[in-house]
PDB file of C-alpha atoms in Angstrom:
ATOM      1  CA  MET A 786     216.676 -67.251  49.429  1.00 48.00           C
ATOM      2  CA  PRO A 787     215.656 -70.247  52.289  1.00 50.00           C
ATOM      3  CA  ALA A 788     218.411 -72.047  54.238  1.00 51.00           C
ATOM      4  CA  ASP A 789     219.043 -75.177  51.954  1.00 55.00           C
ATOM      5  CA  PRO A 790     220.080 -78.439  54.050  1.00 64.00           C
ATOM      6  CA  ARG A 791     222.734 -79.160  51.540  1.00 77.00           C
ATOM      7  CA  MET A 792     226.150 -78.252  51.566  1.00 83.00           C
ATOM      8  CA  THR A 793     227.720 -78.896  48.127  1.00 89.00           C
ATOM      9  CA  ALA A 794     231.654 -79.762  47.586  1.00 90.00           C
ATOM     10  CA  ALA A 795     232.223 -75.719  47.276  1.00 92.00           C
ATOM     11  CA  ASP A 796     230.776 -74.835  50.247  1.00 91.00           C
ATOM     12  CA  VAL A 797     232.014 -77.139  52.136  1.00 92.00           C
ATOM     13  CA  ALA A 798     235.754 -76.507  50.923  1.00 94.00           C
ATOM     14  CA  LYS A 799     234.599 -72.019  51.746  1.00 93.00           C
ATOM     15  CA  ALA A 800     234.105 -73.583  55.445  1.00 91.00           C
ATOM     16  CA  ILE A 801     237.365 -74.766  56.101  1.00 93.00           C
ATOM     17  CA  GLY A 802     239.177 -72.413  53.949  1.00 95.00           C
ATOM     18  CA  ILE A 803     237.495 -70.092  56.157  1.00 93.00           C
ATOM     19  CA  ALA A 804     239.027 -72.369  59.433  1.00 92.00           C
ATOM     20  CA  LEU A 805     242.424 -72.128  57.763  1.00 96.00           C
ATOM     21  CA  ILE A 806     242.172 -68.627  56.938  1.00 96.00           C
ATOM     22  CA  TRP A 807     241.121 -67.627  60.658  1.00 93.00           C
ATOM     23  CA  GLY A 808     242.964 -70.101  62.242  1.00 93.00           C
ATOM     24  CA  MET A 809     246.606 -68.605  60.950  1.00 96.00           C
ATOM     25  CA  GLY A 810     245.584 -64.953  61.339  1.00 95.00           C
ATOM     26  CA  PHE A 811     246.639 -65.944  64.742  1.00 95.00           C
ATOM     27  CA  VAL A 812     249.722 -67.244  63.794  1.00 96.00           C
ATOM     28  CA  VAL A 813     249.925 -63.158  62.026  1.00 96.00           C
ATOM     29  CA  ALA A 814     248.738 -61.770  64.233  1.00 96.00           C
ATOM     30  CA  LYS A 815     251.916 -63.230  66.860  1.00 95.00           C
ATOM     31  CA  SER A 816     254.224 -62.780  63.988  1.00 94.00           C
ATOM     32  CA  GLY A 817     253.154 -59.394  63.116  1.00 95.00           C
ATOM     33  CA  THR A 818     252.880 -58.242  67.061  1.00 95.00           C
ATOM     34  CA  GLU A 819     256.569 -58.257  67.671  1.00 93.00           C
ATOM     35  CA  THR A 820     256.558 -55.476  65.525  1.00 95.00           C
ATOM     36  CA  PHE A 821     253.473 -53.453  66.363  1.00 97.00           C
ATOM     37  CA  PRO A 822     252.127 -53.180  69.573  1.00 97.00           C
ATOM     38  CA  PRO A 823     249.246 -55.118  69.828  1.00 97.00           C
ATOM     39  CA  ILE A 824     245.924 -52.461  69.460  1.00 97.00           C
ATOM     40  CA  LEU A 825     248.182 -50.373  67.383  1.00 97.00           C
ATOM     41  CA  LEU A 826     248.350 -54.086  63.953  1.00 97.00           C
ATOM     42  CA  GLN A 827     244.302 -54.045  65.133  1.00 96.00           C
ATOM     43  CA  ALA A 828     244.172 -50.679  63.744  1.00 97.00           C
ATOM     44  CA  LEU A 829     245.802 -50.558  61.172  1.00 97.00           C
ATOM     45  CA  ARG A 830     243.994 -54.232  60.335  1.00 96.00           C
ATOM     46  CA  PHE A 831     240.673 -52.036  60.431  1.00 96.00           C
ATOM     47  CA  VAL A 832     242.489 -49.422  58.191  1.00 97.00           C
ATOM     48  CA  VAL A 833     242.948 -52.145  55.370  1.00 96.00           C
ATOM     49  CA  THR A 834     239.180 -53.832  55.659  1.00 94.00           C
ATOM     50  CA  SER A 835     237.326 -49.749  55.860  1.00 95.00           C
ATOM     51  CA  VAL A 836     238.966 -49.014  52.628  1.00 94.00           C
ATOM     52  CA  ALA A 837     238.243 -52.439  50.536  1.00 92.00           C
ATOM     53  CA  LEU A 838     234.431 -52.310  52.121  1.00 91.00           C
ATOM     54  CA  VAL A 839     233.818 -48.026  52.558  1.00 92.00           C
ATOM     55  CA  TRP A 840     232.752 -48.061  49.117  1.00 91.00           C
ATOM     56  CA  PHE A 841     230.032 -50.623  49.186  1.00 89.00           C
ATOM     57  CA  LEU A 842     228.322 -49.769  52.529  1.00 92.00           C
ATOM     58  CA  PRO A 843     224.332 -48.405  52.786  1.00 93.00           C
ATOM     59  CA  ARG A 844     223.847 -46.160  54.884  1.00 90.00           C
ATOM     60  CA  PRO A 845     223.189 -46.790  57.948  1.00 89.00           C
ATOM     61  CA  ALA A 846     219.862 -46.331  58.417  1.00 83.00           C
ATOM     62  CA  GLY A 847     218.852 -44.871  62.068  1.00 89.00           C
ATOM     63  CA  ASN A 848     221.573 -48.063  63.838  1.00 92.00           C
ATOM     64  CA  MET A 849     224.412 -45.373  64.321  1.00 94.00           C
ATOM     65  CA  ARG A 850     224.013 -45.613  68.468  1.00 94.00           C
ATOM     66  CA  TRP A 851     224.379 -49.116  67.965  1.00 93.00           C
ATOM     67  CA  LEU A 852     226.837 -49.646  65.559  1.00 94.00           C
ATOM     68  CA  LEU A 853     228.885 -47.505  67.909  1.00 96.00           C
ATOM     69  CA  ILE A 854     228.576 -49.179  70.960  1.00 96.00           C
ATOM     70  CA  ALA A 855     228.794 -52.681  68.972  1.00 93.00           C
ATOM     71  CA  THR A 856     232.263 -51.736  67.063  1.00 95.00           C
ATOM     72  CA  PHE A 857     233.526 -50.411  71.590  1.00 97.00           C
ATOM     73  CA  VAL A 858     232.971 -53.102  72.912  1.00 96.00           C
ATOM     74  CA  GLY A 859     232.045 -56.295  70.328  1.00 92.00           C
ATOM     75  CA  ALA A 860     235.670 -55.125  68.262  1.00 93.00           C
ATOM     76  CA  THR A 861     237.545 -52.048  69.993  1.00 96.00           C
ATOM     77  CA  VAL A 862     237.347 -53.607  73.341  1.00 97.00           C
ATOM     78  CA  GLN A 863     237.522 -57.230  72.214  1.00 96.00           C
ATOM     79  CA  TYR A 864     240.249 -56.643  69.327  1.00 95.00           C
ATOM     80  CA  ALA A 865     242.717 -54.706  72.681  1.00 96.00           C
ATOM     81  CA  LEU A 866     242.149 -57.721  75.353  1.00 97.00           C
ATOM     82  CA  THR A 867     241.877 -60.622  72.627  1.00 96.00           C
ATOM     83  CA  PHE A 868     245.959 -59.507  71.206  1.00 96.00           C
ATOM     84  CA  THR A 869     247.495 -58.082  73.798  1.00 96.00           C
ATOM     85  CA  GLY A 870     246.873 -60.887  75.059  1.00 95.00           C
ATOM     86  CA  LEU A 871     248.800 -63.339  71.703  1.00 94.00           C
ATOM     87  CA  THR A 872     252.000 -61.070  72.920  1.00 94.00           C
ATOM     88  CA  GLY A 873     252.104 -63.523  76.158  1.00 91.00           C
ATOM     89  CA  LEU A 874     250.937 -66.798  74.821  1.00 91.00           C
ATOM     90  CA  SER A 875     251.635 -68.901  71.602  1.00 91.00           C
ATOM     91  CA  ALA A 876     249.682 -68.664  68.679  1.00 93.00           C
ATOM     92  CA  GLY A 877     248.041 -71.985  69.279  1.00 90.00           C
ATOM     93  CA  VAL A 878     246.758 -72.028  72.604  1.00 90.00           C
ATOM     94  CA  ALA A 879     245.234 -68.705  71.811  1.00 92.00           C
ATOM     95  CA  ALA A 880     243.170 -69.383  69.481  1.00 93.00           C
ATOM     96  CA  LEU A 881     242.223 -72.373  71.760  1.00 91.00           C
ATOM     97  CA  VAL A 882     241.259 -69.698  74.599  1.00 91.00           C
ATOM     98  CA  VAL A 883     239.585 -68.173  71.744  1.00 92.00           C
ATOM     99  CA  GLN A 884     236.588 -70.541  71.552  1.00 91.00           C
ATOM    100  CA  THR A 885     234.855 -69.450  75.029  1.00 92.00           C
ATOM    101  CA  GLU A 886     233.965 -67.223  72.887  1.00 88.00           C
ATOM    102  CA  VAL A 887     230.602 -69.352  72.333  1.00 87.00           C
ATOM    103  CA  PRO A 888     229.758 -71.347  75.617  1.00 91.00           C
ATOM    104  CA  PHE A 889     230.252 -67.429  77.043  1.00 92.00           C
ATOM    105  CA  LEU A 890     227.739 -66.654  73.354  1.00 85.00           C
ATOM    106  CA  VAL A 891     224.980 -69.239  74.641  1.00 87.00           C
ATOM    107  CA  LEU A 892     225.317 -67.775  78.982  1.00 91.00           C
ATOM    108  CA  LEU A 893     225.017 -64.468  76.962  1.00 88.00           C
ATOM    109  CA  GLY A 894     221.729 -65.099  75.445  1.00 84.00           C
ATOM    110  CA  ALA A 895     220.435 -66.826  78.560  1.00 86.00           C
ATOM    111  CA  LEU A 896     220.742 -63.863  81.015  1.00 87.00           C
ATOM    112  CA  VAL A 897     220.625 -60.677  78.136  1.00 84.00           C
ATOM    113  CA  MET A 898     217.945 -62.407  76.023  1.00 77.00           C
ATOM    114  CA  GLY A 899     215.790 -65.331  77.579  1.00 81.00           C
ATOM    115  CA  GLU A 900     217.070 -67.697  75.729  1.00 80.00           C
ATOM    116  CA  ARG A 901     216.593 -71.051  77.348  1.00 85.00           C
ATOM    117  CA  PRO A 902     220.169 -73.088  76.148  1.00 86.00           C
ATOM    118  CA  THR A 903     219.088 -76.803  76.468  1.00 88.00           C
ATOM    119  CA  ARG A 904     221.024 -79.380  79.021  1.00 89.00           C
ATOM    120  CA  ARG A 905     223.671 -80.663  75.931  1.00 91.00           C
ATOM    121  CA  LYS A 906     224.740 -76.644  75.925  1.00 89.00           C
ATOM    122  CA  TRP A 907     225.480 -76.981  79.795  1.00 92.00           C
ATOM    123  CA  VAL A 908     226.834 -79.731  80.089  1.00 93.00           C
ATOM    124  CA  GLY A 909     228.913 -78.435  76.659  1.00 91.00           C
ATOM    125  CA  ILE A 910     229.888 -74.685  78.973  1.00 92.00           C
ATOM    126  CA  GLY A 911     230.992 -76.940  81.431  1.00 93.00           C
ATOM    127  CA  ILE A 912     233.414 -78.480  80.045  1.00 94.00           C
ATOM    128  CA  ALA A 913     234.769 -75.577  77.895  1.00 92.00           C
ATOM    129  CA  PHE A 914     235.583 -73.988  81.193  1.00 92.00           C
ATOM    130  CA  ALA A 915     237.018 -77.474  82.435  1.00 91.00           C
ATOM    131  CA  GLY A 916     239.495 -77.175  79.827  1.00 90.00           C
ATOM    132  CA  VAL A 917     240.418 -73.777  80.561  1.00 88.00           C
ATOM    133  CA  ALA A 918     240.825 -74.771  83.877  1.00 84.00           C
ATOM    134  CA  VAL A 919     242.979 -77.467  82.344  1.00 85.00           C
ATOM    135  CA  ILE A 920     245.138 -75.299  80.869  1.00 82.00           C
ATOM    136  CA  THR A 921     245.511 -72.523  83.181  1.00 74.00           C
ATOM    137  CA  GLY A 922     246.291 -75.382  86.282  1.00 66.00           C
ATOM    138  CA  ILE A 923     248.760 -77.630  85.094  1.00 53.00           C
ATOM    139  CA  GLY A 924     252.532 -77.942  84.226  1.00 49.00           C
ATOM    140  CA  HIS A 925     254.488 -74.645  84.142  1.00 49.00           C
ATOM    141  CA  LEU A 926     252.728 -71.256  83.354  1.00 50.00           C
ATOM    142  CA  GLN A 927     255.693 -69.011  83.171  1.00 51.00           C
ATOM    143  CA  GLY A 928     253.637 -65.451  83.663  1.00 54.00           C
ATOM    144  CA  SER A 929     250.832 -66.677  80.762  1.00 80.00           C
ATOM    145  CA  LEU A 930     247.783 -67.013  83.391  1.00 84.00           C
ATOM    146  CA  GLY A 931     247.531 -63.059  83.451  1.00 89.00           C
ATOM    147  CA  SER A 932     247.171 -63.525  79.264  1.00 92.00           C
ATOM    148  CA  ILE A 933     244.939 -66.253  79.328  1.00 91.00           C
ATOM    149  CA  LEU A 934     242.905 -63.665  81.377  1.00 92.00           C
ATOM    150  CA  LEU A 935     242.952 -61.673  78.686  1.00 95.00           C
ATOM    151  CA  VAL A 936     242.409 -63.862  75.898  1.00 95.00           C
ATOM    152  CA  LEU A 937     238.828 -65.114  78.007  1.00 94.00           C
ATOM    153  CA  GLY A 938     238.532 -61.553  78.895  1.00 96.00           C
ATOM    154  CA  GLY A 939     237.811 -61.224  74.756  1.00 96.00           C
ATOM    155  CA  ALA A 940     236.368 -63.605  74.772  1.00 94.00           C
ATOM    156  CA  PHE A 941     233.400 -62.670  76.762  1.00 95.00           C
ATOM    157  CA  THR A 942     233.381 -59.013  74.705  1.00 95.00           C
ATOM    158  CA  TRP A 943     233.321 -60.868  71.702  1.00 90.00           C
ATOM    159  CA  ALA A 944     230.322 -62.700  73.027  1.00 89.00           C
ATOM    160  CA  MET A 945     228.414 -59.652  74.069  1.00 92.00           C
ATOM    161  CA  GLY A 946     228.700 -57.794  71.016  1.00 89.00           C
ATOM    162  CA  GLN A 947     227.126 -60.048  69.324  1.00 84.00           C
ATOM    163  CA  VAL A 948     223.976 -59.413  71.534  1.00 86.00           C
ATOM    164  CA  LEU A 949     224.067 -56.066  70.901  1.00 89.00           C
ATOM    165  CA  VAL A 950     225.270 -56.495  67.088  1.00 86.00           C
ATOM    166  CA  ARG A 951     221.555 -58.274  67.239  1.00 82.00           C
ATOM    167  CA  LYS A 952     220.202 -55.052  68.272  1.00 86.00           C
ATOM    168  CA  ILE A 953     220.975 -53.686  64.179  1.00 87.00           C
ATOM    169  CA  ARG A 954     217.713 -54.311  61.683  1.00 87.00           C
ATOM    170  CA  GLY A 955     218.005 -53.450  58.077  1.00 87.00           C
ATOM    171  CA  LEU A 956     221.813 -54.293  57.817  1.00 85.00           C
ATOM    172  CA  ASN A 957     222.980 -57.806  56.010  1.00 81.00           C
ATOM    173  CA  GLY A 958     225.914 -59.149  58.340  1.00 77.00           C
ATOM    174  CA  LEU A 959     228.829 -58.006  55.262  1.00 80.00           C
ATOM    175  CA  ALA A 960     227.118 -54.265  55.572  1.00 87.00           C
ATOM    176  CA  VAL A 961     227.412 -54.623  59.573  1.00 87.00           C
ATOM    177  CA  THR A 962     230.834 -56.269  59.176  1.00 86.00           C
ATOM    178  CA  GLY A 963     232.055 -53.171  57.315  1.00 90.00           C
ATOM    179  CA  TRP A 964     229.952 -50.303  59.755  1.00 94.00           C
ATOM    180  CA  ILE A 965     232.233 -51.735  62.180  1.00 93.00           C
ATOM    181  CA  ALA A 966     235.451 -52.102  60.813  1.00 93.00           C
ATOM    182  CA  VAL A 967     235.409 -48.351  59.895  1.00 95.00           C
ATOM    183  CA  LEU A 968     234.096 -47.116  63.258  1.00 96.00           C
ATOM    184  CA  ALA A 969     236.510 -49.159  64.695  1.00 96.00           C
ATOM    185  CA  VAL A 970     239.654 -47.138  63.217  1.00 97.00           C
ATOM    186  CA  PRO A 971     239.720 -44.184  64.610  1.00 97.00           C
ATOM    187  CA  GLN A 972     238.340 -46.026  68.810  1.00 97.00           C
ATOM    188  CA  LEU A 973     241.098 -48.578  68.143  1.00 98.00           C
ATOM    189  CA  PHE A 974     243.779 -45.694  66.936  1.00 98.00           C
ATOM    190  CA  VAL A 975     242.775 -43.348  70.609  1.00 97.00           C
ATOM    191  CA  ALA A 976     243.209 -46.807  72.816  1.00 97.00           C
ATOM    192  CA  SER A 977     246.348 -47.734  70.863  1.00 97.00           C
ATOM    193  CA  PHE A 978     247.661 -43.664  71.651  1.00 97.00           C
ATOM    194  CA  LEU A 979     246.996 -44.052  75.818  1.00 97.00           C
ATOM    195  CA  PHE A 980     247.669 -47.808  76.272  1.00 96.00           C
ATOM    196  CA  GLU A 981     250.542 -48.444  74.031  1.00 97.00           C
ATOM    197  CA  SER A 982     254.001 -47.259  73.565  1.00 96.00           C
ATOM    198  CA  GLY A 983     256.520 -47.049  70.730  1.00 96.00           C
ATOM    199  CA  GLN A 984     253.880 -46.551  68.020  1.00 96.00           C
ATOM    200  CA  ARG A 985     255.246 -44.980  65.731  1.00 96.00           C
ATOM    201  CA  ALA A 986     259.342 -46.280  65.529  1.00 96.00           C
ATOM    202  CA  ALA A 987     257.095 -49.422  65.305  1.00 96.00           C
ATOM    203  CA  ILE A 988     255.679 -48.203  62.387  1.00 95.00           C
ATOM    204  CA  VAL A 989     258.934 -46.511  60.587  1.00 95.00           C
ATOM    205  CA  SER A 990     261.160 -49.948  62.035  1.00 94.00           C
ATOM    206  CA  ALA A 991     258.275 -52.890  60.321  1.00 94.00           C
ATOM    207  CA  GLY A 992     259.530 -54.078  56.611  1.00 93.00           C
ATOM    208  CA  PRO A 993     258.070 -55.809  54.854  1.00 94.00           C
ATOM    209  CA  SER A 994     256.821 -58.888  56.745  1.00 92.00           C
ATOM    210  CA  VAL A 995     254.868 -57.030  59.101  1.00 94.00           C
ATOM    211  CA  TRP A 996     253.047 -55.423  56.448  1.00 96.00           C
ATOM    212  CA  PHE A 997     252.332 -57.828  54.893  1.00 95.00           C
ATOM    213  CA  ALA A 998     250.628 -59.539  58.280  1.00 95.00           C
ATOM    214  CA  VAL A 999     248.720 -56.108  58.100  1.00 96.00           C
ATOM    215  CA  LEU A1000     247.091 -57.005  54.644  1.00 97.00           C
ATOM    216  CA  TYR A1001     246.403 -60.251  55.570  1.00 97.00           C
ATOM    217  CA  LEU A1002     244.060 -59.417  58.477  1.00 96.00           C
ATOM    218  CA  GLY A1003     242.003 -56.972  57.108  1.00 95.00           C
ATOM    219  CA  LEU A1004     242.121 -58.431  53.619  1.00 94.00           C
ATOM    220  CA  VAL A1005     242.449 -62.170  53.507  1.00 95.00           C
ATOM    221  CA  MET A1006     240.894 -62.671  57.180  1.00 93.00           C
ATOM    222  CA  GLN A1007     238.397 -59.530  57.274  1.00 89.00           C
ATOM    223  CA  ALA A1008     236.873 -59.028  54.017  1.00 88.00           C
ATOM    224  CA  LEU A1009     237.498 -62.231  52.684  1.00 91.00           C
ATOM    225  CA  GLY A1010     236.854 -64.674  55.552  1.00 89.00           C
ATOM    226  CA  TYR A1011     233.620 -62.224  56.235  1.00 82.00           C
ATOM    227  CA  ALA A1012     232.569 -63.078  52.864  1.00 82.00           C
ATOM    228  CA  TRP A1013     232.615 -66.269  52.690  1.00 89.00           C
ATOM    229  CA  TRP A1014     231.345 -66.530  56.182  1.00 84.00           C
ATOM    230  CA  ASN A1015     228.214 -64.604  55.438  1.00 78.00           C
ATOM    231  CA  PHE A1016     227.678 -66.561  52.003  1.00 82.00           C
ATOM    232  CA  LEU A1017     227.595 -69.994  54.133  1.00 85.00           C
ATOM    233  CA  LEU A1018     224.842 -68.389  56.345  1.00 75.00           C
ATOM    234  CA  ILE A1019     222.795 -66.813  53.983  1.00 73.00           C
ATOM    235  CA  ARG A1020     222.551 -70.620  52.532  1.00 81.00           C
ATOM    236  CA  HIS A1021     222.881 -72.752  55.239  1.00 78.00           C
ATOM    237  CA  GLU A1022     221.736 -72.844  59.013  1.00 73.00           C
ATOM    238  CA  VAL A1023     224.106 -71.872  61.263  1.00 67.00           C
ATOM    239  CA  GLY A1024     224.422 -75.207  63.137  1.00 67.00           C
ATOM    240  CA  LYS A1025     226.357 -76.990  60.226  1.00 79.00           C
ATOM    241  CA  VAL A1026     228.658 -74.243  59.237  1.00 81.00           C
ATOM    242  CA  ALA A1027     229.484 -73.263  62.488  1.00 77.00           C
ATOM    243  CA  PRO A1028     230.755 -77.041  63.778  1.00 83.00           C
ATOM    244  CA  PHE A1029     233.447 -76.282  61.141  1.00 88.00           C
ATOM    245  CA  LEU A1030     234.810 -73.812  62.884  1.00 84.00           C
ATOM    246  CA  LEU A1031     236.355 -75.679  65.829  1.00 87.00           C
ATOM    247  CA  LEU A1032     239.061 -77.090  63.034  1.00 90.00           C
ATOM    248  CA  LEU A1033     240.252 -72.748  63.866  1.00 90.00           C
ATOM    249  CA  PRO A1034     242.254 -73.612  66.731  1.00 91.00           C
ATOM    250  CA  ILE A1035     243.787 -76.711  64.652  1.00 91.00           C
ATOM    251  CA  PHE A1036     245.284 -74.709  61.545  1.00 93.00           C
ATOM    252  CA  ALA A1037     245.946 -72.611  64.606  1.00 93.00           C
ATOM    253  CA  VAL A1038     248.676 -74.972  66.591  1.00 91.00           C
ATOM    254  CA  LEU A1039     249.701 -76.140  63.427  1.00 93.00           C
ATOM    255  CA  GLY A1040     251.030 -72.553  62.114  1.00 95.00           C
ATOM    256  CA  GLY A1041     252.435 -71.380  65.446  1.00 93.00           C
ATOM    257  CA  VAL A1042     254.524 -74.859  64.723  1.00 92.00           C
ATOM    258  CA  VAL A1043     255.801 -75.062  61.139  1.00 94.00           C
ATOM    259  CA  PHE A1044     256.055 -71.404  61.076  1.00 93.00           C
ATOM    260  CA  LEU A1045     256.698 -69.924  64.591  1.00 94.00           C
ATOM    261  CA  GLY A1046     258.601 -72.535  66.101  1.00 93.00           C
ATOM    262  CA  GLU A1047     255.967 -73.139  68.952  1.00 91.00           C
ATOM    263  CA  ALA A1048     255.695 -76.675  70.975  1.00 86.00           C
ATOM    264  CA  LEU A1049     253.945 -79.331  71.337  1.00 83.00           C
ATOM    265  CA  VAL A1050     252.814 -78.678  75.136  1.00 80.00           C
ATOM    266  CA  PRO A1051     251.179 -81.216  75.762  1.00 82.00           C
ATOM    267  CA  SER A1052     249.170 -80.067  78.624  1.00 77.00           C
ATOM    268  CA  ARG A1053     247.345 -77.264  76.997  1.00 77.00           C
ATOM    269  CA  LEU A1054     246.660 -79.651  73.948  1.00 84.00           C
ATOM    270  CA  ILE A1055     244.562 -82.047  76.293  1.00 88.00           C
ATOM    271  CA  GLY A1056     243.321 -78.861  77.518  1.00 88.00           C
ATOM    272  CA  GLY A1057     242.380 -77.464  74.234  1.00 90.00           C
ATOM    273  CA  ALA A1058     241.111 -80.673  73.745  1.00 92.00           C
ATOM    274  CA  ILE A1059     238.178 -80.773  76.294  1.00 93.00           C
ATOM    275  CA  ILE A1060     237.347 -76.778  75.129  1.00 93.00           C
ATOM    276  CA  LEU A1061     237.169 -78.172  71.916  1.00 93.00           C
ATOM    277  CA  ALA A1062     234.700 -81.072  72.872  1.00 93.00           C
ATOM    278  CA  GLY A1063     231.580 -78.433  74.601  1.00 92.00           C
ATOM    279  CA  VAL A1064     232.050 -76.447  72.043  1.00 91.00           C
ATOM    280  CA  ALA A1065     231.326 -79.562  69.915  1.00 90.00           C
ATOM    281  CA  LEU A1066     228.647 -80.260  72.084  1.00 89.00           C
ATOM    282  CA  ILE A1067     227.176 -76.489  71.732  1.00 87.00           C
ATOM    283  CA  SER A1068     227.609 -76.083  67.769  1.00 83.00           C
ATOM    284  CA  THR A1069     225.944 -79.232  67.270  1.00 82.00           C
ATOM    285  CA  ASP A1070     222.671 -79.376  69.936  1.00 78.00           C
ATOM    286  CA  LYS A1071     219.871 -79.409  67.359  1.00 71.00           C
ATOM    287  CA  GLY A1072     217.694 -78.439  70.441  1.00 65.00           C
ATOM    288  CA  ARG A1073     218.222 -74.248  69.600  1.00 55.00           C
ATOM    289  CA  ALA A1074     220.466 -72.864  67.053  1.00 52.00           C
ATOM    290  CA  LEU A1075     223.026 -70.460  68.027  1.00 55.00           C
ATOM    291  CA  PRO A1076     222.403 -66.884  66.933  1.00 55.00           C
ATOM    292  CA  ALA A1077     224.706 -66.211  64.019  1.00 53.00           C
ATOM    293  CA  PRO A1078     227.770 -64.396  64.406  1.00 54.00           C
ATOM    294  CA  VAL A1079     227.805 -61.718  61.988  1.00 50.00           C
ATOM    295  CA  ALA A1080     229.869 -58.879  62.383  1.00 49.00           C
ATOM    296  CA  VAL A1081     233.457 -59.630  64.942  1.00 51.00           C
ATOM    297  CA  GLU A1082     235.383 -62.411  65.065  1.00 53.00           C
ATOM    298  CA  PRO A1083     238.175 -62.953  67.771  1.00 48.00           C
ATOM    299  CA  ALA A1084     240.833 -62.357  65.248  1.00 56.00           C
TER     300      ALA A1084
END
């Protein structure tokens, strides 16, 4: 189906809904990591997604090698870094730092794929990373610099995963998402075994609210969120849909304040606003469309 330049009210509602679903995912995940080690939480999340999607997956059609590599880099390593970093940050700050995935994606497109970003994109990249510098360099970090670096590493490996996903042929976005979920399960359980402890005790002691977090991350955030995302990417150019994701950290910040009692630190809000300004310049650039993120999302 050719891209339709017009977004209906229903399309706009879906786009805003995606930002809300993914933004609140940081809040839910932050709550879940109070009981589950972060990598284990992601492993359980993908178990839920796999059970929901495995019945509808086509054969990988010769793509298994690239699917395995993309899963390891863009899902296993990425989720391990991002959500381990989340344990030392507020949900809102983590969601703001994760926005650097967009400039990382542009940089890797230039370095690896031979793409030529416009001057506006280069300016946006500089502004976005200046925002990270503001978040990490102003005020009292209270030991969170390491967590911010972990989330930055997650954003970078997400972008690497997107470059690898572009090697896959003959599978649509939802199929790639489903296969990556299936393949991520054993990888994440192994990673949790190697780098975490207390998994059995956490599972035994987990209450209903924690299992709700797992179901939300696996069904609502991953399966439903990507169903809507891929639907919009089929109907519209990515440049029309991607700017709505700028709402994601706003929802995460508000959700953290309302549901987790997180404080609004002015220096980090300023840094976050600068990051969003840089990402907005990149995402709304008409010169060259960003590659569509079809497989993984840093939340």
